[in-house]
Amino acid sequence: MAQRTQCLGPRCAFGPNGTSLFRCGKKALKPTIRGNKIVFWCTWLNDECIGAKCQYAYCEARAMTPEGFCTYKAAGGEEQKRDILAEVKKMEQEVEKIRAHLKRQGLGDYL
């Protein structure tokens, strides 16, 4: 089941490359600093962004419900990192086998 968190703006959900999936249809979002926190300012209305309540808000992953809940769930995560590490170890073993074979044939300089 997908997670259900209220989408409150540009910090709603982060996609695979680490950027926010929340978008403004008017392209009017501008991050500003207020006190000690970052606030996303709507330059179209000259007010603070209200997130999913805005009629121009949309999710790039098409995962925002009409009620303003985000249903995006990042795939992979920690499991994917482990799989990549296992694959890298397997590839290193294969390269070692090829290197040893080439060395026996007198072609060790080709790899």
Short mmCIF file of C-alpha atoms in Angstrom, two decimals:
data_model
loop_
_atom_site.label_atom_id
_atom_site.label_comp_id
_atom_site.label_asym_id
_atom_site.label_seq_id
_atom_site.Cartn_x
_atom_site.Cartn_y
_atom_site.Cartn_z
CA MET A 1 0.00 0.00 0.00
CA ALA A 2 1.31 3.44 -0.85
CA GLN A 3 2.05 5.94 1.87
CA ARG A 4 -0.50 8.69 2.51
CA THR A 5 1.01 11.94 3.68
CA GLN A 6 -0.47 15.38 3.22
CA CYS A 7 1.32 17.16 0.38
CA LEU A 8 2.19 20.60 1.74
CA GLY A 9 4.31 21.94 -1.09
CA PRO A 10 7.74 21.52 -2.64
CA ARG A 11 8.88 19.27 0.20
CA CYS A 12 6.01 16.87 -0.57
CA ALA A 13 7.86 13.92 -2.12
CA PHE A 14 11.25 13.45 -3.65
CA GLY A 15 11.76 11.57 -6.88
CA PRO A 16 14.51 9.16 -7.87
CA ASN A 17 17.05 11.93 -8.49
CA GLY A 18 16.35 13.68 -5.19
CA THR A 19 14.35 16.60 -6.54
CA SER A 20 10.83 17.44 -5.48
CA LEU A 21 7.96 16.05 -7.55
CA PHE A 22 5.71 18.95 -6.56
CA ARG A 23 5.26 21.49 -9.36
CA CYS A 24 3.47 24.80 -9.80
CA GLY A 25 1.45 25.15 -13.01
CA LYS A 26 2.18 28.88 -13.08
CA LYS A 27 5.93 28.35 -12.45
CA ALA A 28 5.64 30.87 -9.64
CA LEU A 29 7.48 29.15 -6.77
CA LYS A 30 10.46 30.95 -5.30
CA PRO A 31 12.29 29.67 -2.20
CA THR A 32 12.95 32.42 0.32
CA ILE A 33 14.39 32.47 3.82
CA ARG A 34 12.15 33.62 6.65
CA GLY A 35 13.86 33.62 10.01
CA ASN A 36 15.68 30.31 10.23
CA LYS A 37 13.58 28.27 7.79
CA ILE A 38 13.09 28.10 4.03
CA VAL A 39 9.63 29.14 2.84
CA PHE A 40 8.33 28.67 -0.70
CA TRP A 41 6.82 31.92 -1.91
CA CYS A 42 4.21 32.15 -4.67
CA THR A 43 5.22 35.09 -6.84
CA TRP A 44 1.92 34.95 -8.72
CA LEU A 45 -0.20 35.66 -5.61
CA ASN A 46 2.64 37.26 -3.60
CA ASP A 47 1.91 34.96 -0.67
CA GLU A 48 3.25 31.75 0.86
CA CYS A 49 2.61 28.55 -1.16
CA ILE A 50 -0.37 26.58 0.16
CA GLY A 51 0.72 23.32 -1.45
CA ALA A 52 -1.88 20.85 -2.71
CA LYS A 53 -4.76 23.22 -1.89
CA CYS A 54 -3.72 25.44 -4.82
CA GLN A 55 -5.55 24.83 -8.09
CA TYR A 56 -2.28 25.06 -10.06
CA ALA A 57 -0.39 22.50 -7.96
CA TYR A 58 0.42 19.15 -9.52
CA CYS A 59 2.69 16.17 -8.96
CA GLU A 60 5.19 15.25 -11.65
CA ALA A 61 4.73 11.55 -10.81
CA ARG A 62 0.93 11.91 -10.99
CA ALA A 63 0.73 10.66 -7.41
CA MET A 64 -1.25 13.44 -5.71
CA THR A 65 -4.89 12.67 -4.94
CA PRO A 66 -7.60 15.35 -5.22
CA GLU A 67 -7.65 15.52 -1.41
CA GLY A 68 -3.97 16.55 -1.42
CA PHE A 69 -2.41 13.28 -0.28
CA CYS A 70 0.82 12.05 -1.82
CA THR A 71 0.80 8.38 -2.82
CA TYR A 72 4.31 8.28 -4.29
CA LYS A 73 6.54 5.59 -2.85
CA ALA A 74 10.20 5.56 -3.85
CA ALA A 75 11.20 2.23 -5.33
CA GLY A 76 14.35 0.46 -4.25
CA GLY A 77 16.02 2.23 -1.40
CA GLU A 78 18.29 0.14 0.83
CA GLU A 79 17.50 -3.13 -0.95
CA GLN A 80 18.64 -1.66 -4.27
CA LYS A 81 21.96 -0.53 -2.75
CA ARG A 82 22.65 -4.04 -1.48
CA ASP A 83 21.87 -5.53 -4.88
CA ILE A 84 24.23 -3.09 -6.58
CA LEU A 85 27.04 -3.94 -4.16
CA ALA A 86 26.52 -7.67 -4.75
CA GLU A 87 26.56 -7.10 -8.50
CA VAL A 88 29.79 -5.07 -8.28
CA LYS A 89 31.49 -7.88 -6.33
CA LYS A 90 30.34 -10.42 -8.90
CA MET A 91 31.68 -8.27 -11.76
CA GLU A 92 35.02 -7.85 -9.99
CA GLN A 93 35.35 -11.65 -9.71
CA GLU A 94 34.64 -12.04 -13.41
CA VAL A 95 37.26 -9.41 -14.28
CA GLU A 96 39.80 -11.23 -12.10
CA LYS A 97 39.11 -14.50 -13.95
CA ILE A 98 39.59 -12.79 -17.32
CA ARG A 99 42.77 -11.08 -16.09
CA ALA A 100 44.20 -14.41 -14.89
CA HIS A 101 43.34 -16.09 -18.21
CA LEU A 102 44.97 -13.31 -20.24
CA LYS A 103 48.06 -13.41 -18.01
CA ARG A 104 48.43 -17.17 -18.66
CA GLN A 105 48.24 -16.51 -22.38
CA GLY A 106 50.90 -13.83 -22.16
CA LEU A 107 48.44 -11.02 -22.85
CA GLY A 108 48.33 -9.49 -19.35
CA ASP A 109 48.91 -6.01 -20.70
CA TYR A 110 45.60 -5.94 -22.59
CA LEU A 111 43.38 -5.49 -19.55
#
